[in-house]
Amino acid sequence: MTGIRHVLAMVGAAVVALTSTPATATAAGITDEITMTLRKDGTLHVVEKITGGSGELKRTFLTRTRHDDGNDRIYRITGVKGGKLAGDVLTVTAPATVEYDVQGAVTPAGQAQELRWFAVSGWNTPVAKATVEVSGPGQVQNLSCFAGDLTSVIGCTAASMDHGATEAVFEQDDLAPGQALTVIVGYPEGASSGAPILERRFSLATAFTLDTVTGGALATLLVLMLGGTALLYWTRGRDARVLDHERGRGKGMAAPVQNGHFSPPDGVRPGQIGTLVDEQADVIDVTATIVDLAVRGYLRIDEQPRQTYDAPDWVLVKLPTAPPGSLLPYEQALYDAIFDGRDAVPLSHLSGSFASHLGEVRDALYDDVVRQGWFARRPDTERTRWTTLGVVLVVAGLLATAALAWMTTYGLIGLAVVIGGGALAVGGQYMPAKTAKGSAALAHTLAFREYLFSGDLGEVPEQHRVELFSRYLPYAVIFDGVEHWSRVVASVTGNGHQADNLYWYHGPAEWDLSKFAGSMRTFTTTTSGAISATRQFRSL
């Protein structure tokens, strides 16, 4: 009997242990007693007394919720005592009493205002029991509570108010780690001055909202752009008006051949004409200047013999009989760059070797057109100034667009700055404007071009034709008429018969002037390619 009693006692103890284990697990967790006071200024003061636990505990506050399609609602935690707040994470050592203030917990609700706060939320340990007492600056109009996950619509264990409706009390048992107890208390309208804190949520749809402000900014930009375009047209139109006037006068201009001597309008040389016409010192201007130096007796162009599949090449030969001291600064810079202490140089050797010199030629050309009084400022400097300003505006507009789109709904204003900067950067290429003298020189130049290609060259004595027509050729290079004028030059000699060479251009054996047009076309193309290969002589 004794043995049986002992066995029964052990079984009974086991049953008691098994039945008591769930109750012990359910009761595990902290107890959180919370007192909340809503002040007149809308600040919610919270005091939490945490018992039933030990060691370090952490709570992650819920400080951001969705308010509407375009905004989030922000809850700001300040004035923490009894714990350490890092970001949204509160760290305490249980047992503890924690105090803190919450801004943004009050919002208008019809004819009332509503206090909403996550009294318990984000603990890393179960909450066995939570009680919340809420008092405020007015009588309680209504109350409700939700418990469980953040999206839960399940009511809390208990919710009530005292007889005078001055205090609301909420209770909740057994909250798992991370679960929340949300309390809502309604007060009369104007009971406090609290208001929700809203922060715009970024989205492309709202970032570039078209409304009165952004629409007005865009309209203003459009007016500015149209006004700027009109102003640009006026400044450029000044050139056109002078051109029309001078062209009318130019109809009766004398031909540039007087007494068998060539004299271009205003004494303008090919490189100067090229820079005057397009306001850029580019490769064709240098190519034409090389031909002009040859025609004027500073160098000779010797075409080299070649086999069928060889690349064409020419040797530029310095002439000792060149007239001294009559070169313009840009011509002298080019002449020195070509020979660089040599008496002759193959054209193929110039490719890539001009990098340290051609910048000087370009600068000298731009300085020359200013010195001539055709431009008030160097065209390249003028283009760079306006283009740089446009690029700066584009960059500033992009930064402004990113900032405005992220923080506001005014992203279109930033895009307006980008558009304006882009228009200015492109329009900067057209900013150089000629002076009245420059416009007159251009009109004379264009009249000369019409004369040059009119076919009515008048009576030119045979003994002067080679020299005169050769002097036309560099200008034809500028005017893209090298093919036509090469044929004209090749058609005559000093006595009116075909010859093997010109005084400034020599071909290889078995070459005659019948091949000059093709040779000249290839020479100008090859020379421009050799110059542009330096990569430094590129216009903006």
Coordinates of C-alpha atoms in Angstrom, one line a residue:
M1 CA 0.0 0.0 0.0
T2 CA 2.8 2.4 0.8
G3 CA 4.3 1.9 -2.6
I4 CA 1.0 2.5 -4.4
R5 CA 0.5 5.7 -2.3
H6 CA 3.9 6.9 -3.3
V7 CA 3.2 6.4 -7.0
L8 CA -0.1 8.2 -6.8
A9 CA 1.5 11.1 -5.0
M10 CA 4.1 11.4 -7.8
V11 CA 1.4 11.3 -10.5
G12 CA -0.6 13.9 -8.7
A13 CA 2.4 16.2 -8.4
A14 CA 3.1 15.8 -12.1
V15 CA -0.5 16.7 -13.0
V16 CA -0.3 19.8 -10.8
A17 CA 2.9 20.8 -12.5
L18 CA 1.5 20.3 -16.0
T19 CA -1.7 22.2 -15.3
S20 CA 0.2 25.1 -13.7
T21 CA 2.8 25.6 -16.4
P22 CA 0.5 27.4 -18.9
A23 CA -0.7 29.8 -16.2
T24 CA 2.9 30.6 -15.3
A25 CA 3.8 31.3 -19.1
T26 CA 0.7 33.5 -19.5
A27 CA 1.6 35.6 -16.5
A28 CA 5.2 36.1 -17.8
G29 CA 6.1 39.6 -18.9
I30 CA 6.2 43.2 -17.5
T31 CA 3.5 45.3 -16.1
D32 CA 3.2 48.8 -17.6
E33 CA 1.2 51.4 -15.6
I34 CA 0.8 54.5 -17.8
T35 CA -0.5 58.0 -16.9
M36 CA -1.0 60.4 -19.7
T37 CA -1.9 64.1 -19.4
L38 CA -2.9 66.3 -22.4
R39 CA -1.8 69.8 -21.8
K40 CA -3.5 73.0 -23.1
D41 CA -0.7 73.5 -25.6
G42 CA -1.3 70.1 -27.2
T43 CA 1.7 68.4 -25.6
L44 CA 1.0 64.9 -24.2
H45 CA 3.0 64.2 -21.1
V46 CA 3.4 60.5 -20.4
V47 CA 4.7 58.7 -17.2
E48 CA 5.3 54.9 -17.4
K49 CA 5.9 52.8 -14.4
I50 CA 7.5 49.4 -15.5
T51 CA 7.6 46.5 -13.1
G52 CA 7.7 42.8 -13.2
G53 CA 10.9 42.6 -15.2
S54 CA 14.6 43.0 -14.7
G55 CA 17.6 44.0 -16.7
E56 CA 17.7 46.0 -19.9
L57 CA 14.5 46.4 -21.9
K58 CA 14.0 48.2 -25.2
R59 CA 11.0 49.8 -26.7
T60 CA 10.7 51.1 -30.3
F61 CA 8.3 54.0 -30.5
L62 CA 6.0 54.3 -33.5
T63 CA 6.6 57.9 -34.6
R64 CA 5.4 57.9 -38.2
T65 CA 2.1 56.7 -39.7
R66 CA 0.3 57.3 -43.0
H67 CA -2.0 60.3 -42.8
D68 CA -3.3 60.5 -46.4
D69 CA -2.2 60.0 -50.0
G70 CA 0.4 62.7 -49.8
N71 CA 1.5 63.0 -46.2
D72 CA 2.7 61.0 -43.2
R73 CA 1.8 61.9 -39.6
I74 CA 4.8 62.5 -37.3
Y75 CA 4.9 62.0 -33.5
R76 CA 7.9 63.7 -31.8
I77 CA 9.3 62.3 -28.6
T78 CA 11.1 64.8 -26.4
G79 CA 12.1 65.3 -22.8
V80 CA 12.9 61.7 -22.0
K81 CA 13.7 60.9 -18.3
G82 CA 14.4 57.6 -16.7
G83 CA 15.7 56.0 -19.9
K84 CA 17.9 56.7 -22.9
L85 CA 16.3 57.5 -26.3
A86 CA 18.4 56.8 -29.4
G87 CA 16.4 57.6 -32.6
D88 CA 13.1 55.9 -32.0
V89 CA 14.5 53.2 -29.5
L90 CA 14.1 53.7 -25.8
T91 CA 16.3 51.8 -23.5
V92 CA 15.5 51.3 -19.8
T93 CA 16.6 49.1 -16.9
A94 CA 13.6 47.5 -15.2
P95 CA 12.1 48.2 -12.8
A96 CA 11.9 51.8 -14.0
T97 CA 9.8 54.9 -14.2
V98 CA 10.0 56.8 -17.5
E99 CA 8.7 60.2 -18.5
Y100 CA 8.5 61.8 -21.9
D101 CA 6.5 64.3 -24.0
V102 CA 4.7 63.7 -27.3
Q103 CA 4.0 66.4 -29.9
G104 CA 1.6 65.8 -32.7
A105 CA -0.8 63.4 -30.9
V106 CA -3.8 65.7 -31.3
T107 CA -5.8 66.2 -34.5
P108 CA -9.1 67.9 -35.4
A109 CA -12.1 65.5 -35.8
G110 CA -15.2 67.3 -37.0
Q111 CA -16.6 69.4 -34.1
A112 CA -14.1 67.9 -31.7
Q113 CA -10.4 67.1 -31.4
E114 CA -8.9 63.6 -31.0
L115 CA -6.0 62.4 -28.9
R116 CA -4.4 59.3 -30.4
W117 CA -1.3 57.7 -29.0
F118 CA 0.3 54.2 -29.0
A119 CA 0.4 54.0 -25.2
V120 CA 2.1 50.6 -25.4
S121 CA 4.1 49.6 -28.5
G122 CA 7.3 48.1 -29.6
W123 CA 8.5 46.4 -26.4
N124 CA 11.0 43.6 -26.9
T125 CA 9.3 41.6 -24.1
P126 CA 5.7 40.5 -23.5
V127 CA 3.5 42.9 -21.6
A128 CA 1.4 40.9 -19.1
K129 CA -0.8 43.8 -18.1
A130 CA -1.1 47.4 -19.2
T131 CA -3.2 50.1 -17.7
V132 CA -3.6 53.6 -19.1
E133 CA -5.1 56.6 -17.3
V134 CA -5.7 59.7 -19.5
S135 CA -6.7 63.2 -18.3
G136 CA -7.0 66.4 -20.4
P137 CA -8.0 70.0 -20.5
G138 CA -11.7 69.2 -21.1
Q139 CA -14.4 66.6 -20.6
V140 CA -14.1 63.3 -22.4
Q141 CA -16.5 63.2 -25.4
N142 CA -15.7 59.7 -26.5
L143 CA -13.1 57.0 -26.2
S144 CA -11.9 53.8 -27.9
C145 CA -8.9 51.5 -28.0
F146 CA -7.3 48.8 -30.1
A147 CA -4.9 46.1 -29.1
G148 CA -2.7 43.6 -30.8
D149 CA -0.8 44.2 -34.1
L150 CA -0.6 47.7 -35.3
T151 CA -3.3 47.1 -37.9
S152 CA -5.6 45.4 -35.4
V153 CA -9.2 46.6 -35.0
I154 CA -9.8 44.4 -32.0
G155 CA -10.8 46.4 -28.9
C156 CA -8.7 46.4 -25.7
T157 CA -9.7 44.4 -22.6
A158 CA -11.5 47.4 -20.9
A159 CA -12.2 51.1 -21.5
S160 CA -14.1 53.4 -19.3
M161 CA -14.3 57.0 -18.0
D162 CA -15.1 58.4 -14.5
H163 CA -18.5 59.9 -13.6
G164 CA -17.3 63.5 -14.3
A165 CA -15.9 62.5 -17.7
T166 CA -12.6 64.0 -16.8
E167 CA -10.5 60.8 -17.0
A168 CA -10.4 57.8 -19.3
V169 CA -9.1 54.4 -18.2
F170 CA -7.9 51.6 -20.5
E171 CA -6.7 48.1 -19.7
Q172 CA -5.1 45.3 -21.7
D173 CA -3.7 41.9 -20.8
D174 CA -1.2 39.7 -22.6
L175 CA 0.5 41.8 -25.3
A176 CA 3.1 39.9 -27.2
P177 CA 6.5 41.5 -28.0
G178 CA 6.0 44.3 -30.6
Q179 CA 2.3 44.5 -30.2
A180 CA 0.5 47.7 -29.4
L181 CA -2.2 49.3 -27.3
T182 CA -3.6 52.3 -29.1
V183 CA -5.9 54.7 -27.1
I184 CA -8.1 57.3 -28.6
V185 CA -9.8 60.0 -26.5
G186 CA -12.1 62.7 -27.9
Y187 CA -12.2 66.3 -26.4
P188 CA -14.3 69.3 -27.2
E189 CA -13.1 71.5 -30.1
G190 CA -10.5 74.0 -29.0
A191 CA -9.8 72.1 -25.7
S192 CA -6.1 72.3 -26.7
S193 CA -4.0 74.0 -29.4
G194 CA -2.5 70.8 -30.5
A195 CA -2.3 69.9 -34.2
P196 CA -1.0 67.0 -36.2
I197 CA 2.6 67.2 -37.6
L198 CA 2.4 66.3 -41.2
E199 CA 5.4 65.5 -43.5
R200 CA 4.9 65.2 -47.2
R201 CA 5.6 61.7 -48.6
F202 CA 7.7 61.7 -51.7
S203 CA 6.1 60.5 -55.0
L204 CA 6.7 61.5 -58.5
A205 CA 3.0 62.3 -58.9
T206 CA 3.0 64.9 -56.1
A207 CA 6.6 66.1 -56.5
F208 CA 5.7 67.7 -59.9
T209 CA 2.3 69.0 -59.1
L210 CA 0.9 71.6 -61.5
D211 CA -0.9 74.2 -59.5
T212 CA -1.1 78.0 -59.3
V213 CA 2.4 78.4 -58.0
T214 CA 4.1 76.0 -60.3
G215 CA 2.0 77.0 -63.3
G216 CA 2.7 80.7 -62.6
A217 CA 6.5 79.9 -62.5
L218 CA 6.3 78.0 -65.7
A219 CA 4.4 80.9 -67.4
T220 CA 6.9 83.4 -66.1
L221 CA 9.8 81.3 -67.5
L222 CA 8.0 81.1 -70.8
V223 CA 7.7 84.9 -70.9
L224 CA 11.4 85.2 -69.9
M225 CA 12.5 82.8 -72.6
L226 CA 10.4 84.5 -75.3
G227 CA 11.7 87.9 -74.1
G228 CA 15.2 86.6 -74.2
T229 CA 14.7 85.2 -77.7
A230 CA 13.3 88.5 -78.8
L231 CA 16.3 90.3 -77.3
L232 CA 18.7 87.9 -79.0
Y233 CA 16.9 88.5 -82.3
W234 CA 17.2 92.2 -81.8
T235 CA 20.9 92.1 -81.2
R236 CA 21.5 89.7 -84.1
G237 CA 19.0 91.6 -86.2
R238 CA 21.2 94.6 -85.9
D239 CA 23.7 92.6 -88.0
A240 CA 21.0 91.8 -90.5
R241 CA 19.9 95.5 -90.8
V242 CA 23.4 96.6 -91.5
L243 CA 23.9 93.8 -93.9
D244 CA 20.8 94.7 -95.8
H245 CA 21.9 98.4 -95.9
E246 CA 25.4 97.6 -97.0
R247 CA 24.3 95.1 -99.6
G248 CA 22.1 97.7 -101.2
R249 CA 25.1 100.0 -101.4
G250 CA 27.3 97.1 -102.5
K251 CA 25.4 96.5 -105.7
G252 CA 27.5 99.3 -107.2
M253 CA 30.8 98.3 -105.6
A254 CA 33.8 98.1 -107.9
A255 CA 35.2 94.6 -108.7
P256 CA 38.1 93.5 -106.5
V257 CA 40.4 93.6 -109.6
Q258 CA 41.8 97.1 -110.3
N259 CA 44.4 97.7 -113.0
G260 CA 45.3 94.0 -113.0
H261 CA 45.9 93.8 -109.2
F262 CA 43.8 91.9 -106.7
S263 CA 42.3 93.8 -103.8
P264 CA 39.7 92.0 -101.6
P265 CA 37.0 94.1 -100.0
D266 CA 38.3 96.1 -97.0
G267 CA 41.6 94.3 -97.4
V268 CA 40.2 91.3 -95.6
R269 CA 42.3 88.1 -95.8
P270 CA 40.8 84.6 -96.0
G271 CA 41.4 83.6 -92.3
Q272 CA 39.8 86.8 -91.2
I273 CA 36.8 86.3 -93.5
G274 CA 36.2 82.8 -92.1
T275 CA 36.2 84.0 -88.6
L276 CA 34.0 87.0 -89.5
V277 CA 31.4 84.9 -91.3
D278 CA 30.8 82.2 -88.7
E279 CA 32.3 83.9 -85.6
Q280 CA 34.6 80.9 -85.1
A281 CA 38.3 80.3 -85.8
D282 CA 38.1 76.8 -87.2
V283 CA 40.1 74.4 -89.4
I284 CA 38.9 75.7 -92.7
D285 CA 40.2 79.2 -91.8
V286 CA 43.7 77.8 -91.2
T287 CA 43.6 75.6 -94.4
A288 CA 42.6 78.7 -96.5
T289 CA 45.4 80.7 -94.8
I290 CA 48.0 78.0 -95.8
V291 CA 46.8 78.3 -99.4
D292 CA 46.9 82.1 -99.2
L293 CA 50.5 82.0 -97.9
A294 CA 51.5 79.9 -100.8
V295 CA 49.7 82.1 -103.3
R296 CA 51.4 85.2 -101.8
G297 CA 54.8 83.7 -102.1
Y298 CA 55.6 82.7 -98.5
L299 CA 55.7 78.9 -99.2
R300 CA 55.3 76.4 -102.0
I301 CA 53.2 73.3 -102.0
D302 CA 54.8 70.3 -103.7
E303 CA 52.6 67.3 -104.3
Q304 CA 54.5 64.1 -103.8
P305 CA 54.5 61.1 -106.2
R306 CA 52.6 58.1 -104.9
Q307 CA 51.6 54.6 -105.9
T308 CA 48.0 53.5 -106.4
Y309 CA 47.3 52.6 -102.8
D310 CA 49.5 55.2 -101.1
A311 CA 48.0 58.0 -99.1
P312 CA 48.5 61.4 -100.8
D313 CA 51.1 63.8 -99.3
W314 CA 52.5 67.2 -99.9
V315 CA 55.7 69.0 -98.8
L316 CA 55.4 72.6 -97.7
V317 CA 58.6 74.4 -98.7
K318 CA 59.7 77.7 -97.1
L319 CA 60.6 80.3 -99.8
P320 CA 63.6 82.5 -99.1
T321 CA 62.1 85.2 -101.3
A322 CA 59.1 85.7 -99.1
P323 CA 58.2 89.4 -98.4
P324 CA 59.5 90.1 -94.9
G325 CA 57.4 91.7 -92.1
S326 CA 54.0 91.8 -93.9
L327 CA 52.3 88.9 -92.1
L328 CA 49.5 89.5 -89.6
P329 CA 50.1 88.1 -86.1
Y330 CA 47.9 85.0 -86.7
E331 CA 49.6 84.4 -90.1
Q332 CA 53.0 84.7 -88.5
A333 CA 52.0 82.3 -85.7
L334 CA 50.8 79.8 -88.3
Y335 CA 53.9 80.2 -90.5
D336 CA 56.2 79.6 -87.5
A337 CA 54.1 76.6 -86.4
I338 CA 54.3 75.0 -89.9
F339 CA 58.1 75.2 -90.3
D340 CA 59.3 75.4 -86.6
G341 CA 62.9 75.9 -87.7
R342 CA 62.6 73.7 -90.8
D343 CA 62.9 74.7 -94.4
A344 CA 60.4 72.1 -95.6
V345 CA 57.9 69.7 -93.9
P346 CA 55.7 67.0 -95.2
L347 CA 52.0 67.7 -94.5
S348 CA 51.7 64.2 -93.0
H349 CA 54.2 65.2 -90.3
L350 CA 52.0 68.1 -89.2
S351 CA 49.2 65.8 -87.9
G352 CA 49.4 65.8 -84.1
S353 CA 52.5 68.1 -84.0
F354 CA 50.6 71.4 -83.9
A355 CA 49.1 70.9 -80.5
S356 CA 51.4 73.4 -78.8
H357 CA 51.0 76.1 -81.6
L358 CA 47.5 76.0 -82.9
G359 CA 46.1 77.4 -79.7
E360 CA 48.2 80.5 -80.4
V361 CA 46.9 80.7 -84.0
R362 CA 43.3 80.6 -82.8
D363 CA 43.9 83.2 -80.1
A364 CA 45.6 85.4 -82.6
L365 CA 42.7 85.1 -85.0
Y366 CA 40.2 86.0 -82.3
D367 CA 42.4 88.9 -81.2
D368 CA 42.6 90.1 -84.8
V369 CA 38.9 90.4 -85.4
V370 CA 38.6 92.4 -82.2
R371 CA 41.5 94.6 -83.2
Q372 CA 39.8 95.1 -86.6
G373 CA 36.8 96.5 -84.7
W374 CA 34.5 93.9 -86.0
F375 CA 33.6 92.5 -82.5
A376 CA 33.6 94.3 -79.2
R377 CA 34.8 91.2 -77.4
R378 CA 36.3 87.9 -78.6
P379 CA 33.6 85.7 -79.9
D380 CA 35.0 82.6 -78.2
T381 CA 35.0 84.4 -74.8
E382 CA 31.5 85.6 -75.3
R383 CA 30.2 82.1 -76.2
T384 CA 32.1 80.6 -73.2
R385 CA 30.7 83.2 -70.8
W386 CA 27.1 82.6 -71.7
T387 CA 27.4 78.9 -72.2
T388 CA 29.1 78.5 -68.8
L389 CA 26.3 80.5 -67.2
G390 CA 23.8 78.3 -68.9
V391 CA 25.5 75.1 -67.6
V392 CA 25.7 76.5 -64.1
L393 CA 22.0 77.2 -64.2
V394 CA 21.3 73.7 -65.5
V395 CA 23.3 72.2 -62.6
A396 CA 21.6 74.5 -60.1
G397 CA 18.2 73.7 -61.6
L398 CA 18.9 69.9 -61.3
L399 CA 19.9 70.3 -57.6
A400 CA 16.9 72.6 -57.0
T401 CA 14.6 70.1 -58.8
A402 CA 15.8 67.2 -56.6
A403 CA 15.5 69.2 -53.4
L404 CA 12.1 70.7 -54.2
A405 CA 10.7 67.4 -55.5
W406 CA 11.9 65.6 -52.3
M407 CA 10.6 68.1 -49.8
T408 CA 7.8 69.9 -51.6
T409 CA 5.4 69.7 -54.5
Y410 CA 7.2 72.5 -56.4
G411 CA 9.6 70.3 -58.5
L412 CA 8.4 71.9 -61.7
I413 CA 10.0 75.2 -60.6
G414 CA 13.4 73.5 -60.5
L415 CA 12.7 72.0 -64.0
A416 CA 11.9 75.5 -65.2
V417 CA 15.4 76.6 -64.1
V418 CA 16.9 73.6 -65.9
I419 CA 15.0 74.6 -69.1
G420 CA 16.1 78.2 -68.8
G421 CA 19.7 77.2 -68.3
G422 CA 19.6 74.8 -71.2
A423 CA 18.2 77.5 -73.5
L424 CA 20.9 79.9 -72.3
A425 CA 23.6 77.3 -72.9
V426 CA 22.4 76.8 -76.4
G427 CA 21.7 80.4 -77.1
G428 CA 25.2 81.3 -75.8
Q429 CA 26.5 80.0 -79.1
Y430 CA 24.7 82.9 -80.8
M431 CA 25.7 85.6 -78.3
P432 CA 28.7 87.1 -80.1
A433 CA 27.4 90.1 -82.0
K434 CA 29.3 92.1 -84.6
T435 CA 29.8 95.8 -84.3
A436 CA 28.5 98.1 -87.1
K437 CA 31.9 98.0 -88.6
G438 CA 32.0 94.2 -88.5
S439 CA 28.5 94.0 -90.1
A440 CA 29.6 96.3 -92.9
A441 CA 32.7 94.2 -93.5
L442 CA 30.6 91.1 -93.6
A443 CA 28.2 92.7 -96.1
H444 CA 31.2 93.6 -98.3
T445 CA 32.5 90.1 -98.0
L446 CA 29.2 88.6 -99.0
A447 CA 29.0 90.9 -101.9
F448 CA 32.5 89.7 -102.9
R449 CA 31.3 86.1 -102.7
E450 CA 28.4 86.9 -105.0
Y451 CA 30.8 88.6 -107.4
L452 CA 33.2 85.7 -107.1
F453 CA 30.6 83.1 -108.1
S454 CA 28.6 85.2 -110.5
G455 CA 30.7 84.2 -113.5
D456 CA 31.0 87.8 -114.6
L457 CA 34.6 88.5 -113.8
G458 CA 35.1 91.1 -116.5
E459 CA 38.1 91.4 -118.8
V460 CA 41.3 90.1 -117.1
P461 CA 44.5 90.4 -119.1
E462 CA 46.0 87.0 -119.9
Q463 CA 49.3 87.9 -118.2
H464 CA 47.5 88.5 -114.9
R465 CA 45.1 85.6 -114.9
V466 CA 47.1 82.9 -113.1
E467 CA 48.1 85.3 -110.3
L468 CA 44.7 86.9 -110.0
F469 CA 42.7 83.6 -110.2
S470 CA 45.2 82.1 -107.7
R471 CA 44.5 84.9 -105.3
Y472 CA 40.8 84.1 -105.5
L473 CA 41.4 80.5 -104.6
P474 CA 42.0 80.9 -100.7
Y475 CA 38.7 82.9 -100.6
A476 CA 37.0 80.1 -102.6
V477 CA 38.2 77.6 -99.9
I478 CA 36.4 79.7 -97.2
F479 CA 33.3 79.9 -99.4
D480 CA 33.3 76.2 -100.2
G481 CA 34.0 76.8 -103.8
V482 CA 37.5 75.2 -104.1
E483 CA 36.3 72.8 -106.9
H484 CA 35.1 75.6 -109.1
W485 CA 38.0 77.9 -108.7
S486 CA 40.6 75.1 -109.0
R487 CA 39.2 74.5 -112.5
V488 CA 39.4 78.2 -113.3
V489 CA 43.0 78.4 -112.2
A490 CA 43.9 75.2 -114.1
S491 CA 42.3 76.5 -117.3
V492 CA 44.8 79.3 -117.9
T493 CA 48.5 80.2 -117.7
G494 CA 50.4 83.4 -118.4
N495 CA 50.2 82.8 -122.1
G496 CA 46.8 81.2 -122.2
H497 CA 48.2 77.6 -122.7
Q498 CA 48.2 74.6 -120.5
A499 CA 51.2 74.3 -118.1
D500 CA 52.7 71.7 -115.9
N501 CA 52.9 73.7 -112.7
L502 CA 51.9 76.9 -111.0
Y503 CA 54.3 79.3 -109.4
W504 CA 53.1 78.2 -106.0
Y505 CA 52.0 74.6 -106.6
H506 CA 54.2 71.9 -108.1
G507 CA 53.0 68.5 -109.0
P508 CA 55.0 65.3 -109.4
A509 CA 56.3 64.0 -112.8
E510 CA 53.7 63.4 -115.5
W511 CA 51.4 65.8 -113.7
D512 CA 49.8 68.9 -115.3
L513 CA 47.2 71.5 -114.4
S514 CA 44.4 69.3 -115.8
K515 CA 44.8 67.4 -112.5
F516 CA 45.0 70.5 -110.3
A517 CA 41.3 70.6 -109.4
G518 CA 41.4 67.1 -108.0
S519 CA 44.7 67.7 -106.3
M520 CA 43.5 70.9 -104.7
R521 CA 40.3 69.3 -103.4
T522 CA 42.3 66.5 -101.8
F523 CA 44.9 68.9 -100.4
T524 CA 42.3 71.0 -98.6
T525 CA 40.5 68.0 -97.2
T526 CA 43.8 66.4 -96.0
T527 CA 45.1 69.6 -94.5
S528 CA 41.9 70.1 -92.6
G529 CA 42.0 66.6 -91.3
A530 CA 45.7 67.0 -90.2
I531 CA 44.9 70.1 -88.3
S532 CA 41.7 68.8 -86.7
A533 CA 43.6 65.7 -85.6
T534 CA 45.5 67.8 -83.0
R535 CA 42.2 67.9 -81.1
Q536 CA 43.1 71.2 -79.5
F537 CA 41.9 73.3 -82.4
R538 CA 38.2 72.8 -82.0
S539 CA 35.7 75.6 -81.7
L540 CA 33.2 75.6 -79.0

